Each structure stands twice: as structure tokens, then as C-alpha cells.
């Protein structure tokens, strides 16, 4: 009888352990399934953070050294403006860039390719973590590819607006009168898709790209300045969840993730923008 | 006896459930404790991603609407340059910004405050998610505060270099001859600390700042262009783990997280830079 009690005890323990561990598995697979609940395995993949530093013992991959230690230093060519010229130049650039607005009404007129090349070169002068230059600018001028991009973006955007974002985000954006119809993706002469390279590829190894998202965003800042400088407009968009489909369409490698999509062209002659104001200096700067 | 068996079974189940649930708790608290293993509660806090979209049902906080739906549209003032002028302007800005380098040798000479104000105003023209303008630029000219910043940054940087980053990151940076001694934090006439506002504060509520890190990084790109435009230099740094201490020192509110720290001034007359090259256009641009 004592034997029966022990047997029952052991059996109970086994049953409870099995039950609990199976429940854990169910929970885990539920969590994993959550982002892909729309039955597309890539949904939400774009939202992962890649800017974190992964410490050596966590990545478990064969990262290698760059092998270029002790690069020689060269003199920095100092350019020095008189103080009054500095003040004038600082005002001029502020005036120019303060006229920049996100414009959604883009003229279909062609834009010289040379200008676009110089704009991309300018973006490429940005600093980057350990000088990895982790950006790829895909410039799409082909009408059929632009249309394919539009179909992908509009399908995902409609779902984003309707289902994922909740009332809050939708009403925030209604303020700016955007919705999921993106006509400019067909009409703009160029679409610039900015990919961040989350790692570099060396023979038989991967090379960490530290702070790749911050670096690419800084580069995008220079791109916006360069566009404004030549009288072109864009709207800085971050298409949610379209990254993998657009990456596939544009045949970009697995280490590249879409960060931003910018339609670029001349503004339409009847273009309008929301009547937004910018914060005054005292609201964005603290002097100590 | 059957009663004893049942009692034993129930007791066994209870013991196992208690044991397993206590083990879960230990695991959870272990995970929570991991980032603060250096016994400073804030360590690694900065590394958390804030750019992710949090869906309505996940945040559990009282986010509110902006209440500014249907902002009126106004005509966009179109500036149109002739094609040859566009090409010239695009080349000029590329030439200017291509001379920008991260300079670690900064002259202590004073820089006009008016110029710094215009540079910050220029940075403030960046686009941001739902026009939240989620940036605070803290400009430090006070020598004592600069020195306090240096002490905090150097202490953390030395630990970063020695312990956390592993051999890989250290050797990547040796290439650029940086180390944890940051003399420029004392000598540069200004330190600009760029904070991202991860949420906005409304009466009795928080306002989501979507894509705040990307927005602030774009703004930093404009800041770098504005500095180069007036002949000032900087080095774009992202001090690991110093955020909470610097936020405390500079008395910034809890919704602000340090993203970047830029020492700003004229280049020292004998300034040198590593002999780095930038990728050619074909390596950063794909045309379709």
C-alpha cells in the first residue's frame, strides 16, 4: 500500500511536470506566432532593433577583426571663415532647410540623374559606427518596379492603419491627412529606398555593423539637406512590415533591411502641406 | 489507504507546482538582474530600443489623442532652379560635406553663440514621426559641467573598452586610434548632448513618440551639415551606458534619453584624421 502511495506520488509528479512543460511550450509557440498572425512569416521582422551592441559572448557567430589597426593619420585641412561670414552662412543654411517640408504632391516631370547621383554621394559622407558605411541607396526609376512597390506598400499600409496601429496612431496621422493611398509612389520620377546593412559580409565571416540604424538615419538627414538644396521634395516614410517583400522585389541580400522609403521629385505646382509650425529655439535647446 | 494515496498525490502535485513556480521566479529575477550586474541599476538601460511601434493593446498606459485632426493645408512655396544650377548646387554641397571628418582635436578658442543657435535651429527643421519633434539639444559651455561630463564618460568608456565590448569592437576602434581618454570633452568650447524624447508629456497623460530615435538621428544629420557649413568640427559619439548619469547631471526629465554627444569647436591647427576613404557611388547606390 505504501508502494502504491509512492507510485501514485511519482506518477502525479510526472503528470504535473509534463502538463506544465507542455503548457510552457504552448505559451512559447503562442508568443512566437503572435507577430505572424496574419500568416506571413515576415510580419514585424522590421521592428526588431539592430542598434544594440551585442556583447562578444552573446552572438555566437564568427565575427572577425577588420585587420586594419593603426591606420596612418593625415593632417586635417582646416577651413576657417571670419566670424561674420560664419554667422551669415549659419543663417543661410537655416533659412534654406527651414523651407523643407514633407511634400506628398510630387510632379511626374523627369529629374536629372546627375543630381540624384550627387545627392546620394552627399548622403554617403555621413559618419558611421567604426566607419562601416552601412547603407545601400536603391534608386528606382523604372515605372513597373515603382508600381510593384506601390502595391506592396499600399496593401501593408491599409492593414497597418486598420488593424495594427489602434485608434491613437491613426488619429495622429489624420492630422497630417495621410492615408494608405500613396499615389506618389507611381508619379514621383524616383523612389529612393534606404536599406541599413545590419552586418557586413567578409569571406566566410560576418562583420558587425555597430549603430547601423543611427548611422543610416544620420545619412538620411544629409540626403534630405541635399534634396532641399536643389529644390527637390520628398516625404520621409518608414513603411511598416513591407521590408522583406520590398527587399525580395529589389533583390537585396539578407543583411540589408529597409529603413526608409523616399519618393523624390519636383513638387507639384499645386502642392499643399499641412499648416504645421516648428518648435521655437527655447523649446529644443537648453544652454548650460 | 486509498485516502493516503490520494493525499500523497495531491501533496506531490502541490510541492511540484510550488517548486516549479519558484524556479520560474528565480529565472525571471536572474534575467532582470543581468543588465545591472555591475551593481549600477542603470547599466544597459540606454541600449533598449525605443523606435518600435507599440501596439495599442500592449502599452497599457493612458496615451491620448493629439486633438488636432484635420489641420488645414496651405500652398507649398515651390522653389525651382534651372537644371544646370541644380547640378551645380548638388556638386557644391557634395564637395562641402565630403570634407567633413570626425575630428578629435578641437581648439579651445571660443565660438560665437549665435552660430551655435542657428546650427541647433537648423537641426530642428528635421522631419519627425507625426511631427512630434522629439529632440532636446543640451549645449554645455560651462567648464565645470564639461569636466563633470568628461569624468562620467571616461569612467564608463574605460569599462566599455576593457570589459564589455570584447576584443572585436576594441580592435575595430583601434583602427581609428580612439581610446577612453577624451580630452576634447574639456577643451571643446561646446558639448552638444542630443536627447531623444521617448514620449511627450501632456496633462495627466503620455504621448507616444513614434520612431523617435530615427527622427533624432536624422536631425543630427542636419546638425552635422550645419556645423560643416560654418567650418566647425565634431566627432559623433554615442557614449555607452552614460545616459542616466548625464541625464541626472543635466537635470533632464525621465522621458529623455541620451542618444549622442558631440564636442563642437574649431579644429586644432595641427588636427589630424585617420586616412580613411569613402565607398565609391557604385558601392552605395543601386539603380533600377
Coordinates of C-alpha atoms in Angstrom, one line a residue:
Chain A
X1 CA 0.0 0.0 0.0
X2 CA 2.9 2.3 0.8
X3 CA 4.3 1.2 -2.5
X4 CA 1.0 2.3 -4.2
X5 CA 1.2 5.7 -2.5
X6 CA 4.8 6.2 -3.7
X7 CA 3.8 5.1 -7.2
X8 CA 0.8 7.4 -7.2
X9 CA 3.1 10.3 -5.9
X10 CA 5.7 9.6 -8.7
X11 CA 3.0 9.4 -11.3
X12 CA 1.4 12.6 -10.1
X13 CA 4.8 14.4 -10.2
X14 CA 5.4 13.1 -13.7
X15 CA 2.0 14.1 -14.9
X16 CA 2.2 17.6 -13.4
X17 CA 5.7 18.1 -14.8
X18 CA 4.6 17.0 -18.3
X19 CA 1.5 19.2 -18.1
X20 CA 3.4 22.3 -17.0
X21 CA 6.2 21.8 -19.6
X22 CA 3.6 21.3 -22.4
X23 CA 1.9 24.5 -21.2
X24 CA 5.2 26.4 -21.3
X25 CA 5.7 25.1 -24.9
X26 CA 2.2 26.3 -25.9
X27 CA 2.9 29.7 -24.4
X28 CA 6.2 29.9 -26.2
X29 CA 4.8 29.0 -29.5
X30 CA 1.9 31.4 -29.0
X31 CA 4.4 34.2 -28.4
X32 CA 6.4 33.2 -31.5
X33 CA 3.2 33.0 -33.6
X34 CA 2.0 36.5 -32.5
X35 CA 3.8 38.6 -35.0
X36 CA 3.0 36.3 -37.9
X37 CA -0.7 36.0 -37.0
X38 CA -1.5 37.2 -40.5
X39 CA 0.1 34.0 -41.8
X40 CA 3.0 35.9 -43.3
X41 CA 6.2 34.8 -41.6
X42 CA 8.0 38.1 -42.0
X43 CA 5.5 40.4 -40.4
X44 CA 7.0 42.6 -37.7
X45 CA 10.5 41.4 -38.6
X46 CA 11.4 45.0 -39.5
X47 CA 10.6 46.2 -36.0
X48 CA 13.5 44.4 -34.4
X49 CA 16.2 46.6 -33.0
X50 CA 19.6 46.3 -34.7
X51 CA 21.2 49.2 -33.0
X52 CA 22.1 47.4 -29.8
X53 CA 25.6 46.4 -29.1
X54 CA 25.8 42.6 -28.9
X55 CA 28.5 41.6 -26.5
X56 CA 31.0 39.1 -27.7
X57 CA 29.7 36.1 -25.7
X58 CA 26.1 36.6 -26.9
X59 CA 26.3 36.5 -30.6
X60 CA 27.9 33.1 -31.1
X61 CA 28.9 33.8 -34.7
X62 CA 32.3 34.1 -36.3
X63 CA 32.9 37.8 -36.2
X64 CA 36.3 38.8 -37.4
X65 CA 38.7 41.7 -36.9
X66 CA 39.0 44.3 -39.6
X67 CA 42.7 43.8 -39.7
X68 CA 43.3 47.4 -40.4
X69 CA 44.6 48.6 -37.0
X70 CA 46.8 51.7 -36.8
X71 CA 45.6 53.4 -39.9
X72 CA 48.0 56.3 -40.5
X73 CA 46.8 59.8 -39.6
X74 CA 46.9 62.7 -42.1
X75 CA 46.6 66.4 -41.5
X76 CA 43.0 67.7 -41.5
X77 CA 42.6 70.5 -44.0
X78 CA 41.3 73.4 -41.8
X79 CA 38.8 75.7 -43.4
X80 CA 38.3 78.9 -41.4
X81 CA 35.7 81.5 -42.1
X82 CA 35.7 85.0 -40.4
X83 CA 33.1 85.3 -37.7
X84 CA 30.7 87.4 -39.6
X85 CA 30.8 85.0 -42.6
X86 CA 30.2 82.1 -40.2
X87 CA 27.1 83.9 -38.8
X88 CA 25.8 84.6 -42.3
X89 CA 26.4 81.0 -43.5
X90 CA 24.7 79.6 -40.5
X91 CA 21.6 81.8 -41.1
X92 CA 21.5 81.0 -44.9
X93 CA 21.5 77.2 -44.3
X94 CA 18.9 77.6 -41.6
X95 CA 16.7 79.6 -44.0
X96 CA 17.1 77.0 -46.7
X97 CA 16.4 74.0 -44.6
X98 CA 13.6 75.6 -42.7
X99 CA 11.7 75.8 -46.0
X100 CA 11.9 72.0 -46.2
X101 CA 8.5 70.2 -45.7
X102 CA 7.3 66.7 -46.2
X103 CA 5.5 67.0 -49.6
X104 CA 3.1 64.3 -50.8
X105 CA 2.2 66.0 -54.1
X106 CA 5.1 65.2 -56.4
X107 CA 5.3 66.2 -60.1
X108 CA 6.0 63.4 -62.6
X109 CA 8.5 65.6 -64.5
X110 CA 11.9 63.9 -65.0
X111 CA 14.8 64.9 -62.8
X112 CA 18.4 64.8 -64.0
X113 CA 20.1 61.6 -62.9
X114 CA 23.4 63.5 -62.3
X115 CA 21.6 65.5 -59.5
X116 CA 20.4 62.3 -57.9
X117 CA 23.9 60.8 -58.0
X118 CA 25.3 63.8 -56.2
X119 CA 22.5 63.7 -53.6
X120 CA 23.4 60.0 -52.9
X121 CA 27.1 60.8 -52.8
X122 CA 26.3 63.6 -50.3
X123 CA 24.3 61.1 -48.1
X124 CA 27.4 58.8 -48.3
X125 CA 29.5 61.4 -46.5
X126 CA 27.8 60.7 -43.2
X127 CA 29.8 59.3 -40.2
X128 CA 29.1 55.7 -39.2
X129 CA 30.0 53.3 -36.4
X130 CA 33.6 52.3 -36.9
X131 CA 33.4 53.7 -40.5
X132 CA 31.3 50.7 -41.7
X133 CA 29.2 52.9 -44.1
X134 CA 26.3 50.5 -43.5
X135 CA 23.9 52.0 -46.2
X136 CA 22.5 51.0 -49.5
X137 CA 20.5 53.5 -51.5
X138 CA 18.3 51.8 -54.1
X139 CA 17.1 54.4 -56.6
X140 CA 14.1 53.2 -58.6
X141 CA 13.2 55.0 -61.8
X142 CA 11.6 52.0 -63.6
X143 CA 7.8 52.6 -63.7
X144 CA 6.9 48.9 -63.4
X145 CA 9.1 48.5 -60.3
X146 CA 7.7 51.6 -58.8
X147 CA 4.2 50.3 -59.3
X148 CA 5.0 46.9 -57.7
X149 CA 6.4 48.9 -54.8
X150 CA 3.2 50.8 -54.5
X151 CA 1.1 47.7 -54.5
X152 CA 3.2 46.2 -51.7
X153 CA 3.2 49.4 -49.6
X154 CA -0.5 50.1 -50.0
X155 CA -1.6 46.6 -49.1
X156 CA 0.5 46.6 -45.9
X157 CA -0.3 50.2 -45.0
X158 CA -4.0 49.6 -45.2
X159 CA -3.6 46.7 -42.8
X160 CA -1.4 48.8 -40.6
X161 CA -3.9 51.6 -40.4
X162 CA -7.0 49.5 -39.9
X163 CA -5.7 46.8 -37.6
X164 CA -2.4 47.2 -36.0
X165 CA -1.9 50.8 -35.0
X166 CA -5.0 51.3 -32.9
X167 CA -7.1 54.4 -32.8
X168 CA -4.2 56.5 -31.4
X169 CA -1.8 56.3 -34.3
X170 CA -4.5 56.6 -37.0
X171 CA -5.8 59.8 -35.5
X172 CA -2.3 61.2 -35.0
X173 CA -1.8 60.8 -38.7
X174 CA -5.2 62.0 -39.8
X175 CA -3.9 65.3 -38.5
X176 CA -1.5 65.2 -41.4
X177 CA -4.2 63.9 -43.8
X178 CA -2.3 60.8 -44.8
X179 CA -3.9 57.5 -45.6
X180 CA -2.9 54.3 -47.2
X181 CA -3.3 55.6 -50.8
X182 CA 0.2 56.5 -51.9
X183 CA -0.2 57.9 -55.4
X184 CA 3.2 59.5 -55.3
X185 CA 4.8 56.0 -55.4
X186 CA 3.7 55.9 -59.1
X187 CA 4.1 59.6 -60.0
X188 CA 7.4 60.5 -58.4
X189 CA 10.2 60.1 -61.0
X190 CA 12.4 58.3 -58.4
X191 CA 11.8 56.3 -55.3
X192 CA 14.8 56.1 -53.0
X193 CA 14.7 53.0 -50.7
X194 CA 17.2 53.3 -47.9
X195 CA 18.5 49.9 -46.6
X196 CA 20.6 49.5 -43.4
X197 CA 23.2 46.8 -43.6
X198 CA 22.9 45.1 -40.2
X199 CA 26.1 43.3 -40.8
X200 CA 28.9 43.2 -43.4
X201 CA 29.9 40.1 -45.3
X202 CA 33.5 39.1 -45.5
X203 CA 34.8 35.8 -46.9
X204 CA 33.4 33.1 -44.6
X205 CA 32.5 35.6 -41.9
X206 CA 30.2 38.4 -40.8
X207 CA 31.4 41.9 -39.7
X208 CA 29.3 43.6 -37.0
X209 CA 27.8 47.0 -38.0
X210 CA 27.5 48.8 -34.7
X211 CA 24.8 51.5 -34.6
X212 CA 23.8 50.8 -38.1
X213 CA 20.3 52.3 -37.8
X214 CA 21.5 55.5 -36.2
X215 CA 24.3 55.8 -38.9
X216 CA 21.9 55.3 -41.7
X217 CA 19.4 57.8 -40.2
X218 CA 22.1 60.4 -40.0
X219 CA 23.0 59.7 -43.6
X220 CA 19.3 60.2 -44.5
X221 CA 19.5 63.6 -42.8
X222 CA 22.3 64.6 -45.2
X223 CA 20.2 63.2 -48.1
X224 CA 17.2 65.5 -47.0
X225 CA 19.5 68.5 -46.9
X226 CA 20.9 67.7 -50.3
X227 CA 17.4 67.3 -51.8
X228 CA 16.2 70.6 -50.3
X229 CA 19.4 72.3 -51.6
X230 CA 18.5 71.5 -55.2
X231 CA 14.7 72.2 -54.9
X232 CA 13.5 68.6 -54.9
X233 CA 11.0 67.4 -52.4
X234 CA 10.2 64.1 -50.6
X235 CA 8.3 62.6 -47.7
X236 CA 10.3 60.6 -45.2
X237 CA 8.4 57.3 -44.8
X238 CA 9.1 54.2 -42.8
X239 CA 6.8 51.6 -44.4
X240 CA 5.9 49.1 -41.7
X241 CA 6.3 45.4 -42.4
X242 CA 7.0 45.9 -46.1
X243 CA 10.7 45.5 -45.7
X244 CA 11.0 41.8 -46.6
X245 CA 8.7 42.0 -49.6
X246 CA 10.5 45.0 -50.9
X247 CA 13.9 43.5 -50.2
X248 CA 12.8 40.5 -52.2
X249 CA 11.4 42.6 -55.1
X250 CA 14.6 44.6 -55.3
X251 CA 16.8 41.5 -54.8
X252 CA 18.7 42.9 -51.8
X253 CA 20.8 40.5 -49.7
X254 CA 19.7 39.2 -46.3
X255 CA 22.0 41.5 -44.4
X256 CA 20.1 44.6 -45.7
X257 CA 16.8 45.7 -44.0
X258 CA 14.6 48.5 -45.4
X259 CA 14.7 51.6 -43.1
X260 CA 13.1 54.3 -45.2
X261 CA 11.3 54.9 -48.5
X262 CA 11.5 58.4 -50.1
X263 CA 9.7 59.4 -53.2
X264 CA 11.7 62.1 -54.9
X265 CA 10.9 64.8 -57.5
X266 CA 9.9 68.4 -58.1
X267 CA 6.9 69.5 -56.1
X268 CA 3.6 69.6 -58.0
X269 CA 2.7 73.2 -58.9
X270 CA -0.4 73.0 -56.8
X271 CA 1.3 71.1 -53.9
X272 CA 0.0 71.8 -50.4
X273 CA 1.3 71.0 -46.9
X274 CA -0.4 70.9 -43.5
X275 CA -0.1 74.2 -41.7
X276 CA 2.4 73.0 -39.1
X277 CA 4.7 75.1 -37.0
X278 CA 8.1 74.2 -35.7
X279 CA 9.1 74.5 -32.0
X280 CA 10.9 77.7 -31.2
X281 CA 14.6 77.5 -30.2
X282 CA 13.9 77.7 -26.4
X283 CA 11.8 74.5 -26.7
X284 CA 14.5 72.4 -28.3
X285 CA 17.7 73.9 -26.9
X286 CA 18.9 74.1 -23.3
X287 CA 22.0 76.1 -22.6
X288 CA 24.3 75.4 -19.6
Chain B
X1 CA -5.0 3.7 2.4
X2 CA -6.6 4.9 -0.9
X3 CA -7.1 8.1 1.0
X4 CA -3.4 8.2 1.9
X5 CA -2.6 7.6 -1.8
X6 CA -4.8 10.5 -2.9
X7 CA -3.4 12.7 -0.2
X8 CA 0.2 11.9 -1.2
X9 CA -0.8 12.5 -4.9
X10 CA -2.3 16.0 -4.0
X11 CA 0.7 16.9 -1.8
X12 CA 3.1 15.8 -4.6
X13 CA 1.3 18.0 -7.1
X14 CA 1.3 21.0 -4.8
X15 CA 5.1 20.5 -4.0
X16 CA 6.0 20.2 -7.7
X17 CA 3.9 23.2 -8.7
X18 CA 5.4 25.3 -5.9
X19 CA 8.9 24.2 -6.8
X20 CA 8.5 24.9 -10.5
X21 CA 6.8 28.3 -9.9
X22 CA 9.6 29.3 -7.5
X23 CA 12.2 28.2 -10.1
X24 CA 10.4 30.4 -12.7
X25 CA 10.6 33.4 -10.4
X26 CA 14.3 32.8 -9.8
X27 CA 14.9 32.7 -13.6
X28 CA 12.9 35.9 -14.1
X29 CA 14.7 37.8 -11.4
X30 CA 18.0 36.5 -12.8
X31 CA 17.1 37.9 -16.3
X32 CA 16.1 41.2 -14.8
X33 CA 19.3 41.4 -12.8
X34 CA 21.6 40.6 -15.8
X35 CA 22.0 44.2 -17.1
X36 CA 22.8 45.6 -13.7
X37 CA 25.5 43.0 -12.9
X38 CA 27.9 45.8 -12.3
X39 CA 25.7 46.8 -9.4
X40 CA 24.6 50.1 -11.1
X41 CA 20.9 49.9 -11.7
X42 CA 21.1 51.9 -14.9
X43 CA 23.7 49.9 -16.8
X44 CA 22.5 49.0 -20.3
X45 CA 19.3 51.0 -19.9
X46 CA 20.3 53.1 -22.9
X47 CA 20.5 50.1 -25.1
X48 CA 16.8 49.5 -25.1
X49 CA 15.1 50.1 -28.4
X50 CA 12.6 52.9 -28.4
X51 CA 11.9 53.0 -32.1
X52 CA 9.5 50.1 -32.1
X53 CA 5.8 50.7 -32.6
X54 CA 4.0 49.6 -29.5
X55 CA 0.5 48.4 -30.4
X56 CA -2.4 49.8 -28.5
X57 CA -3.1 46.7 -26.5
X58 CA 0.5 46.3 -25.4
X59 CA 1.4 49.6 -23.7
X60 CA -1.3 49.7 -21.0
X61 CA -0.8 53.4 -20.4
X62 CA -3.1 56.3 -21.0
X63 CA -2.0 57.5 -24.4
X64 CA -4.2 60.3 -25.6
X65 CA -5.1 61.8 -28.9
X66 CA -3.4 65.0 -30.1
X67 CA -6.8 66.5 -30.7
X68 CA -5.5 68.4 -33.8
X69 CA -7.1 66.3 -36.6
X70 CA -7.7 67.9 -39.9
X71 CA -5.1 70.6 -39.8
X72 CA -5.7 73.0 -42.7
X73 CA -3.4 72.7 -45.8
X74 CA -1.6 75.6 -47.2
X75 CA 0.2 76.0 -50.6
X76 CA 3.8 74.8 -50.6
X77 CA 6.1 77.6 -51.8
X78 CA 7.8 76.0 -54.8
X79 CA 11.4 77.0 -55.5
X80 CA 12.6 75.9 -58.9
X81 CA 16.2 76.1 -60.1
X82 CA 17.2 75.7 -63.7
X83 CA 18.7 72.2 -64.4
X84 CA 22.3 73.5 -64.7
X85 CA 22.0 75.4 -61.4
X86 CA 20.6 72.2 -59.8
X87 CA 23.6 70.2 -61.0
X88 CA 26.0 72.9 -59.7
X89 CA 24.3 73.2 -56.3
X90 CA 24.3 69.4 -55.9
X91 CA 28.0 69.3 -56.6
X92 CA 28.8 72.2 -54.3
X93 CA 27.1 70.7 -51.3
X94 CA 28.7 67.3 -52.0
X95 CA 32.1 68.9 -52.1
X96 CA 31.4 70.8 -48.8
X97 CA 30.1 67.8 -46.9
X98 CA 32.7 65.4 -48.4
X99 CA 35.3 67.5 -46.5
X100 CA 33.6 66.7 -43.2
X101 CA 35.5 64.3 -41.0
X102 CA 35.2 63.2 -37.4
X103 CA 37.8 65.4 -35.7
X104 CA 39.1 64.6 -32.2
X105 CA 41.5 67.5 -32.0
X106 CA 39.4 70.6 -31.2
X107 CA 40.7 74.1 -30.5
X108 CA 39.7 75.7 -27.2
X109 CA 39.0 79.0 -29.0
X110 CA 35.5 80.5 -28.3
X111 CA 32.8 80.1 -31.0
X112 CA 30.0 82.7 -31.4
X113 CA 26.9 81.6 -29.6
X114 CA 24.7 83.0 -32.5
X115 CA 26.3 80.4 -34.8
X116 CA 25.5 77.6 -32.4
X117 CA 21.9 78.8 -32.1
X118 CA 21.5 78.8 -35.9
X119 CA 23.0 75.3 -36.1
X120 CA 20.5 74.0 -33.5
X121 CA 17.7 75.7 -35.3
X122 CA 18.8 74.0 -38.5
X123 CA 18.8 70.6 -36.8
X124 CA 15.3 71.4 -35.6
X125 CA 14.0 71.5 -39.2
X126 CA 14.2 67.7 -39.4
X127 CA 11.1 65.7 -40.1
X128 CA 9.8 63.5 -37.2
X129 CA 7.2 60.8 -36.7
X130 CA 3.8 62.5 -36.6
X131 CA 5.6 65.9 -36.2
X132 CA 6.5 65.2 -32.6
X133 CA 9.9 66.9 -32.8
X134 CA 11.2 64.5 -30.1
X135 CA 14.6 66.1 -29.6
X136 CA 16.4 68.2 -26.9
X137 CA 19.7 69.7 -27.7
X138 CA 21.6 70.4 -24.5
X139 CA 24.5 72.8 -25.2
X140 CA 27.1 72.9 -22.5
X141 CA 29.6 75.8 -22.4
X142 CA 30.2 75.8 -18.7
X143 CA 33.8 74.4 -18.0
X144 CA 32.8 72.7 -14.7
X145 CA 29.9 70.9 -16.2
X146 CA 32.0 69.9 -19.2
X147 CA 34.6 68.4 -16.8
X148 CA 31.9 66.5 -14.9
X149 CA 30.7 65.1 -18.2
X150 CA 34.3 64.1 -19.1
X151 CA 34.7 62.2 -15.8
X152 CA 31.4 60.3 -16.3
X153 CA 32.2 59.4 -19.9
X154 CA 35.8 58.4 -19.3
X155 CA 34.9 56.1 -16.4
X156 CA 32.2 54.3 -18.4
X157 CA 34.2 54.2 -21.6
X158 CA 37.2 52.6 -19.9
X159 CA 34.9 49.9 -18.6
X160 CA 33.2 49.5 -22.0
X161 CA 36.5 49.1 -23.7
X162 CA 38.1 46.7 -21.2
X163 CA 35.2 44.5 -20.3
X164 CA 32.0 44.7 -22.3
X165 CA 32.9 45.1 -25.9
X166 CA 35.2 42.1 -26.3
X167 CA 38.3 42.0 -28.5
X168 CA 36.3 42.7 -31.7
X169 CA 35.0 46.1 -31.0
X170 CA 38.2 47.3 -29.4
X171 CA 40.3 46.4 -32.4
X172 CA 37.7 47.9 -34.7
X173 CA 38.2 51.2 -32.9
X174 CA 42.0 50.9 -32.5
X175 CA 41.9 51.4 -36.3
X176 CA 40.6 54.9 -35.6
X177 CA 43.0 55.4 -32.7
X178 CA 40.4 56.2 -30.2
X179 CA 40.6 55.2 -26.6
X180 CA 38.9 56.2 -23.4
X181 CA 40.8 59.4 -22.8
X182 CA 38.5 62.2 -24.2
X183 CA 40.5 65.4 -23.8
X184 CA 38.2 67.2 -26.2
X185 CA 35.4 67.0 -23.6
X186 CA 37.3 69.6 -21.6
X187 CA 38.8 71.6 -24.5
X188 CA 35.9 72.0 -26.9
X189 CA 34.1 75.3 -26.3
X190 CA 30.8 73.5 -26.5
X191 CA 29.5 70.0 -25.9
X192 CA 26.2 69.2 -27.6
X193 CA 24.3 66.4 -25.9
X194 CA 21.4 65.2 -28.0
X195 CA 18.5 63.6 -26.1
X196 CA 15.6 61.7 -27.7
X197 CA 12.2 62.2 -26.1
X198 CA 10.8 58.7 -26.0
X199 CA 7.4 60.1 -25.1
X200 CA 5.8 63.5 -24.7
X201 CA 4.1 64.7 -21.6
X202 CA 0.6 66.1 -21.6
X203 CA -1.5 67.0 -18.6
X204 CA -2.2 63.6 -16.9
X205 CA -1.0 61.6 -19.9
X206 CA 1.9 60.5 -22.1
X207 CA 2.0 61.0 -25.9
X208 CA 3.7 58.3 -27.9
X209 CA 6.7 59.5 -29.9
X210 CA 6.9 57.0 -32.9
X211 CA 10.3 56.5 -34.4
X212 CA 11.9 58.9 -32.0
X213 CA 15.4 57.5 -32.4
X214 CA 15.3 57.6 -36.2
X215 CA 13.9 61.2 -36.1
X216 CA 16.5 62.4 -33.8
X217 CA 19.3 60.8 -35.8
X218 CA 18.0 62.5 -39.0
X219 CA 18.0 65.8 -37.0
X220 CA 21.6 65.0 -36.0
X221 CA 22.5 64.6 -39.8
X222 CA 21.2 68.2 -40.4
X223 CA 23.3 69.3 -37.4
X224 CA 26.4 67.8 -38.9
X225 CA 25.7 69.5 -42.2
X226 CA 25.2 72.9 -40.4
X227 CA 28.4 72.6 -38.4
X228 CA 30.5 71.7 -41.6
X229 CA 28.8 74.6 -43.4
X230 CA 30.4 77.1 -40.9
X231 CA 33.8 75.4 -40.5
X232 CA 33.2 73.8 -37.1
X233 CA 34.1 70.2 -36.4
X234 CA 32.8 67.5 -34.1
X235 CA 33.0 63.8 -33.6
X236 CA 29.7 61.9 -33.4
X237 CA 29.8 59.8 -30.3
X238 CA 27.3 57.5 -28.7
X239 CA 28.5 57.1 -25.1
X240 CA 27.5 53.7 -23.9
X241 CA 25.7 53.5 -20.5
X242 CA 26.5 57.1 -19.5
X243 CA 23.0 58.2 -20.4
X244 CA 21.3 58.1 -17.0
X245 CA 24.3 59.7 -15.2
X246 CA 24.5 62.5 -17.8
X247 CA 20.7 62.9 -17.7
X248 CA 20.9 63.3 -14.0
X249 CA 23.8 65.8 -14.2
X250 CA 22.0 67.9 -16.7
X251 CA 18.6 67.6 -14.9
X252 CA 16.7 66.2 -17.9
X253 CA 13.3 64.6 -17.3
X254 CA 12.7 60.9 -17.4
X255 CA 11.2 60.9 -20.9
X256 CA 14.6 62.0 -22.3
X257 CA 17.3 59.5 -23.1
X258 CA 20.8 60.5 -24.3
X259 CA 21.4 59.5 -27.9
X260 CA 24.6 61.3 -28.9
X261 CA 27.3 63.6 -27.5
X262 CA 29.1 65.9 -29.9
X263 CA 32.0 68.2 -28.8
X264 CA 32.0 71.2 -31.1
X265 CA 34.6 73.8 -32.0
X266 CA 37.1 74.9 -34.5
X267 CA 39.6 72.2 -35.5
X268 CA 43.0 72.5 -33.7
X269 CA 45.6 73.9 -36.2
X270 CA 47.6 70.6 -36.1
X271 CA 44.5 68.4 -36.2
X272 CA 44.9 65.0 -37.9
X273 CA 42.4 62.4 -39.0
X274 CA 42.7 58.7 -39.9
X275 CA 43.4 58.3 -43.6
X276 CA 40.1 56.7 -44.4
X277 CA 38.4 56.6 -47.8
X278 CA 34.7 56.6 -48.5
X279 CA 33.0 54.0 -50.6
X280 CA 32.5 55.0 -54.3
X281 CA 29.0 55.7 -55.6
X282 CA 28.6 52.2 -57.2
X283 CA 29.1 50.6 -53.7
X284 CA 26.4 52.6 -52.0
X285 CA 23.8 53.1 -54.8
X286 CA 21.8 50.6 -56.9
X287 CA 19.9 52.0 -59.8
X288 CA 16.8 50.2 -61.1

